Each structure stands twice: as C-alpha cells, then as structure tokens.
Amino acid sequence: MDYIDYYKTLGITKSATEADIKKAYRKLARKHHPDLNPNDKEAEKKFKEINEANEVLGNPENRKKYDKYGKDWQHADEFEKAGYNPNQQQYSGRQQASQDFSGFGGGNFSENDFSDFFNSIYGSGRSSRGQSKYRGQDFNAELQLDLASAYTTHKQSLTVNGKNIRITIPAGVENGQIIKIPGHGGLGANGGPNGDLYITFLIENNSDFKREGNNLYADVDLDLYTAILGGEINVKTFDGKVKIKVPAETQTGTKVKLKGKGFPVYKKENQFGDLFITYNLKIPTQLSEREKELFQELAKIRNHE
C-alpha cells in the first residue's frame, strides 16, 4: 500500500483540530459530490479520496494511529503488541526484520521466532502458523434532519457502503452531534471484528424557534390593547398552542418562560427544556377617525395628570 497524505488530501495541517477537519471535509465533499459533478470521473475519484481521508482523520483513535504508523496504521494494535516503535526501527522486508531482531534479549532469533503478524506482513518462506485478525475500518456518514424530525424519536433507513441499515434516532439529537453504530463499518479481515459507523447529524432549523441546547426561544407579537389592559393570548409551542395570561401594562421586550415547553432532552424520557418568549408590541395602523379622537382624548388625560 502506498503512503497517502490524508492531511494533504483535506488541505489541512497536522495541527488541525477536529473542528478544522470536519469543516474541511464538508467543504470538499460538497464541491466534489457526484450529484454535483455527473459523469466526472475525476470528481468521483476525488470524492472517494476525501471520504477515505475523513474516515481516518475524522476519528481521533484512527488519527492517532495514522500519525504514528502512517500507511500501516490499521496494524497499530499488532505493532504495539510486538513492541515496534516506528521512531526507532524501520522494517524493509523479511531480511531486514531478521537483522533488526538478531541478538534481541541476548540471543539469536530465527524467522520462526517472529510473531505470525510479522511473517504475514513481511512474508515467509514457510507456511504460516495462523493469520492475524484485523479490525475493519471505521466509516463516517452525515445525516440531515429538520428540527421537527429531531423533536421526536423515530427510525430511518440508511445506505452505507452498499448496505441498508435501519437506525433509531432518539429525540433531542443536536446539530453536529456524532453517534456510533457499532459493527457497521468496514469488514474485518481474517475473522477480525467489523469497524464502527459514526454518524454526524446536520439539523436544519426551518421553524420559528431558535434552539440553544434543550431550550427554545421565540418572539410573540402583542397588540397594544392587551399589553395595556391585560388578557389572554394563544402562544405557539413546538407541539401545539397554549393559552397564557398577559398582565396589564406589559412592556415590549418582556420575556416569559414556559417551563417544559422546550426541546426534548436527549435520551431522557419525558424531560424537556423550556420555551422563552419575548413580547413585541404591535402599534395599530390605519386608525379610523373615531379611534384617533379617542387616542387624542387619552393623550389629554395623561398630559393633565
């Protein structure tokens, strides 16, 4: 396997943060996506390279192995068990491996003394005593939801690497949140375990509410007469309307908390955040002559008090 510089593929440096990696991946994936570049073989190839780079660098554990072992990062666990340190030793085939290990521990070692792993990596003229098991590669995917879908627990079907899987999405999932689906990554080799699937949620808010964590925020118009005299109004929440009382002489910009009318708490059944509403006073327009006269009378009363 030739060495591939995944950092170069995503156009980032080795000091890039997880947020930098995610941002670079999304930008390039959108640019080279096959749907936006039909019949473009070069774009399709680039898209696959970008996804491969993200599958490695987008997973902190995989990235750590890649930084240390390069193209052999998938064999990191076997290297660790064998005590191989890439900063101290470099192997270039079976003959070099035998030389490097000669005299290890004060004795001379033959090829038969090496682990099955090294024989499988560097080759052996003898039949192998067994094959090492390798864990499959982790996959990364993005799933787009609207805010209403994130409000309720539901199931969705996904196609990942040609396979259809059905997952349950808990209510309250947040934008940018990543969940792991064990065993739905790449197939393991020689009976090794499958990798995992990491799903990043991209939640579009096309509602009248602003979401911050489990709380929701909204502006509510309040007519002049109810603001002055008080009364009741119907307020829209995410799951229907509720009737609330408005005290007399309520000022514009007044904030009110509706407890438990916010967003569901992730994986906490029957727990919700709060809804905070802000009143915006609406001044009446297109007044009749009689209404103007009455307002003028009110103005005179206020001015003479």
XYZ file of C-alpha atoms in Angstrom:
305
model
C 0.000 0.000 0.000
C 1.426 3.398 -0.995
C 1.529 6.142 1.588
C -1.304 8.665 1.240
C -1.040 12.022 2.959
C -4.583 12.399 4.265
C -3.808 15.836 5.671
C -2.835 16.999 2.182
C -5.984 15.411 0.755
C -8.149 17.574 3.042
C -5.908 20.616 2.652
C -5.100 20.898 6.374
C -2.030 20.655 8.587
C -1.184 18.095 11.259
C -2.090 20.660 13.915
C -5.689 20.844 12.661
C -8.414 20.477 15.291
C -11.390 18.120 14.988
C -13.497 21.134 14.005
C -10.966 22.050 11.278
C -11.111 18.511 9.894
C -14.904 18.447 9.871
C -15.081 21.867 8.178
C -12.540 20.925 5.504
C -14.256 17.602 4.807
C -17.717 19.130 4.413
C -16.426 21.855 2.090
C -14.569 19.418 -0.193
C -17.291 16.765 -0.088
C -19.872 19.275 -1.290
C -17.522 20.520 -4.024
C -16.727 17.068 -5.425
C -20.003 15.258 -4.695
C -21.034 13.028 -7.661
C -24.532 14.558 -7.692
C -22.993 17.945 -8.426
C -20.457 16.545 -10.897
C -22.319 13.984 -13.025
C -20.163 11.841 -15.325
C -16.999 13.425 -13.917
C -14.661 10.517 -13.156
C -12.011 12.793 -11.659
C -14.514 14.333 -9.237
C -15.748 10.850 -8.301
C -12.179 9.741 -7.598
C -11.514 12.882 -5.557
C -14.736 12.358 -3.596
C -13.644 8.833 -2.638
C -10.217 10.112 -1.548
C -11.818 12.813 0.595
C -14.103 10.285 2.300
C -11.195 7.945 2.925
C -9.177 10.765 4.487
C -12.112 11.744 6.686
C -12.672 8.161 7.832
C -9.135 8.173 9.190
C -8.574 11.732 10.421
C -12.182 12.274 11.499
C -11.859 9.523 14.099
C -9.483 10.555 16.927
C -8.279 6.993 17.565
C -7.627 6.300 13.885
C -5.882 9.643 13.514
C -3.558 8.834 16.410
C -2.601 5.516 14.790
C -2.118 7.140 11.381
C 0.135 9.854 12.805
C 2.319 7.187 14.382
C 2.316 4.383 11.799
C 1.423 6.074 8.503
C 0.166 3.678 5.830
C 0.325 0.756 8.295
C -1.979 2.482 10.807
C -4.579 -0.316 10.581
C -1.999 -2.697 12.029
C -1.267 -0.435 15.005
C -2.560 -2.887 17.618
C -0.275 -5.646 16.330
C 2.683 -3.251 16.202
C 2.030 -2.233 19.804
C 1.907 -5.851 20.965
C 5.180 -6.567 19.162
C 6.828 -3.527 20.743
C 7.506 -1.928 17.372
C 8.328 1.778 17.558
C 8.486 3.468 14.148
C 10.704 6.179 15.570
C 13.384 3.639 16.493
C 13.106 0.848 13.893
C 12.249 0.763 10.211
C 11.445 -2.545 8.559
C 12.001 -3.149 4.869
C 11.092 -6.772 4.266
C 11.774 -10.115 5.912
C 15.556 -9.941 5.664
C 15.759 -6.529 7.353
C 13.364 -7.671 10.073
C 15.604 -10.659 10.859
C 18.647 -8.403 11.092
C 16.943 -5.901 13.362
C 15.815 -8.597 15.768
C 19.073 -10.614 15.833
C 20.591 -10.593 19.291
C 17.365 -9.251 20.832
C 17.391 -10.157 24.517
C 20.945 -11.514 24.301
C 20.246 -14.377 21.872
C 19.974 -15.077 18.145
C 16.483 -15.436 16.691
C 15.394 -17.178 13.526
C 12.398 -16.342 11.381
C 10.332 -18.941 13.248
C 10.698 -16.895 16.413
C 8.846 -13.913 14.920
C 5.156 -13.477 15.524
C 2.682 -14.619 12.917
C 1.876 -10.976 12.382
C 5.345 -10.040 11.177
C 5.503 -13.107 8.970
C 2.186 -12.099 7.407
C 3.385 -8.540 6.859
C 6.917 -9.186 5.582
C 6.449 -12.634 4.081
C 7.735 -16.061 4.984
C 9.124 -18.976 3.007
C 7.408 -21.382 5.407
C 3.736 -21.987 5.891
C 2.190 -19.570 8.378
C 1.030 -20.914 11.705
C -2.007 -18.674 11.522
C -3.322 -15.385 10.215
C -3.675 -12.248 12.274
C -7.116 -10.784 12.708
C -7.580 -7.167 11.693
C -10.360 -4.846 12.721
C -12.339 -3.279 9.880
C -12.128 0.402 9.051
C -14.494 2.874 10.688
C -16.926 4.695 8.397
C -18.203 8.261 8.701
C -21.530 9.480 7.349
C -23.727 12.570 7.605
C -27.475 12.559 8.130
C -29.597 15.646 7.516
C -32.743 16.260 9.570
C -35.100 19.163 10.026
C -35.806 20.401 13.545
C -39.264 18.812 13.612
C -37.753 15.370 12.917
C -35.216 15.856 15.711
C -38.091 16.620 18.099
C -39.423 13.056 18.128
C -37.828 9.609 18.381
C -38.102 7.886 15.007
C -36.484 5.320 12.728
C -34.656 5.944 9.469
C -33.092 3.702 6.852
C -29.580 4.495 5.609
C -27.457 3.079 2.824
C -23.830 2.792 3.936
C -21.211 1.189 1.716
C -23.944 -0.522 -0.306
C -25.756 -1.923 2.740
C -29.120 -0.794 4.072
C -29.356 -0.338 7.825
C -32.246 0.901 9.947
C -31.450 3.003 12.989
C -33.452 4.617 15.774
C -32.804 8.336 16.194
C -33.569 9.485 19.758
C -35.482 12.718 20.236
C -33.323 15.693 21.164
C -30.328 14.930 18.930
C -28.319 18.118 18.336
C -26.761 19.697 15.272
C -23.223 18.386 14.856
C -23.750 15.533 17.311
C -21.991 12.273 16.438
C -23.343 8.851 17.379
C -21.634 5.492 16.923
C -23.314 2.452 15.382
C -21.083 -0.483 16.419
C -20.154 -3.069 13.828
C -21.489 -1.222 10.774
C -18.117 -0.051 9.443
C -15.748 -1.936 7.160
C -15.489 -5.715 7.324
C -12.754 -7.171 9.496
C -10.023 -9.290 7.947
C -9.318 -12.918 8.823
C -12.255 -13.066 11.213
C -11.452 -9.760 12.897
C -14.271 -7.506 14.153
C -16.019 -5.038 11.867
C -15.338 -1.347 12.217
C -17.942 1.104 13.509
C -20.135 3.655 11.772
C -20.014 7.255 13.027
C -22.985 9.401 12.022
C -22.829 13.197 12.206
C -26.232 14.906 12.371
C -26.817 18.081 10.380
C -30.041 19.653 11.636
C -31.722 22.381 9.621
C -33.877 24.792 11.579
C -36.702 25.990 9.342
C -39.046 26.743 12.258
C -39.979 29.975 14.033
C -37.956 28.908 17.064
C -34.323 29.408 17.926
C -32.754 26.406 19.642
C -29.990 26.530 22.222
C -29.404 23.124 23.759
C -32.729 21.970 25.163
C -34.270 25.450 25.314
C -36.279 27.184 22.615
C -36.697 30.920 22.017
C -39.380 32.775 20.080
C -40.800 36.268 19.561
C -44.526 36.823 20.110
C -46.466 39.834 18.821
C -48.615 41.546 21.448
C -51.353 44.008 20.479
C -51.486 47.384 22.174
C -54.815 46.852 23.930
C -53.849 43.512 25.533
C -50.499 44.982 26.568
C -52.244 47.903 28.288
C -55.304 46.186 29.749
C -54.022 42.631 30.131
C -55.766 39.498 28.930
C -55.106 36.067 27.447
C -53.365 35.105 24.235
C -52.609 31.862 22.404
C -48.897 31.141 22.055
C -47.452 28.654 19.588
C -45.158 25.996 21.055
C -43.347 23.211 19.210
C -46.143 20.705 19.864
C -49.217 22.948 19.683
C -50.671 26.133 21.133
C -51.101 27.086 24.780
C -53.117 29.887 26.362
C -51.244 32.233 28.703
C -52.222 35.278 30.736
C -50.751 38.688 29.968
C -50.570 41.113 32.902
C -51.836 44.661 32.388
C -49.234 47.241 31.364
C -46.878 44.648 29.869
C -43.926 46.341 28.172
C -42.426 45.461 24.810
C -39.351 43.237 25.234
C -40.811 41.484 28.288
C -39.585 37.868 28.492
C -41.693 34.957 29.755
C -40.589 31.369 30.465
C -42.907 28.477 29.655
C -41.480 25.628 31.687
C -41.203 22.251 29.964
C -42.234 23.590 26.561
C -38.765 23.464 25.043
C -36.904 20.664 23.231
C -36.691 17.052 24.434
C -33.610 16.164 26.465
C -31.539 13.598 24.560
C -32.228 10.057 25.824
C -34.155 11.409 28.847
C -37.737 10.256 28.502
C -40.405 12.888 29.262
C -37.803 15.550 30.072
C -37.883 18.843 28.176
C -36.158 22.184 28.191
C -38.062 25.476 28.476
C -39.557 27.879 25.952
C -38.654 31.546 26.378
C -40.863 34.064 24.584
C -40.238 37.770 24.108
C -43.161 40.160 23.594
C -43.022 42.574 20.680
C -45.577 45.364 20.971
C -47.558 45.939 17.749
C -48.799 49.505 17.274
C -52.179 49.634 15.465
C -52.247 51.142 11.998
C -54.934 52.519 9.660
C -56.847 54.080 12.536
C -60.349 55.368 11.947
C -61.226 58.981 12.738
C -63.092 57.857 15.854
C -60.077 55.855 17.076
C -57.841 58.871 16.553
C -60.224 61.035 18.559
C -60.224 58.549 21.434
C -56.413 58.375 21.453
C -56.288 62.161 21.487
C -58.624 62.216 24.487
C -56.432 59.663 26.260
C -53.369 61.763 25.485
C -55.036 64.840 27.026
C -55.937 62.870 30.140
C -52.371 61.626 30.536
C -50.930 65.102 29.991
C -53.195 66.681 32.624
C -52.487 64.148 35.349
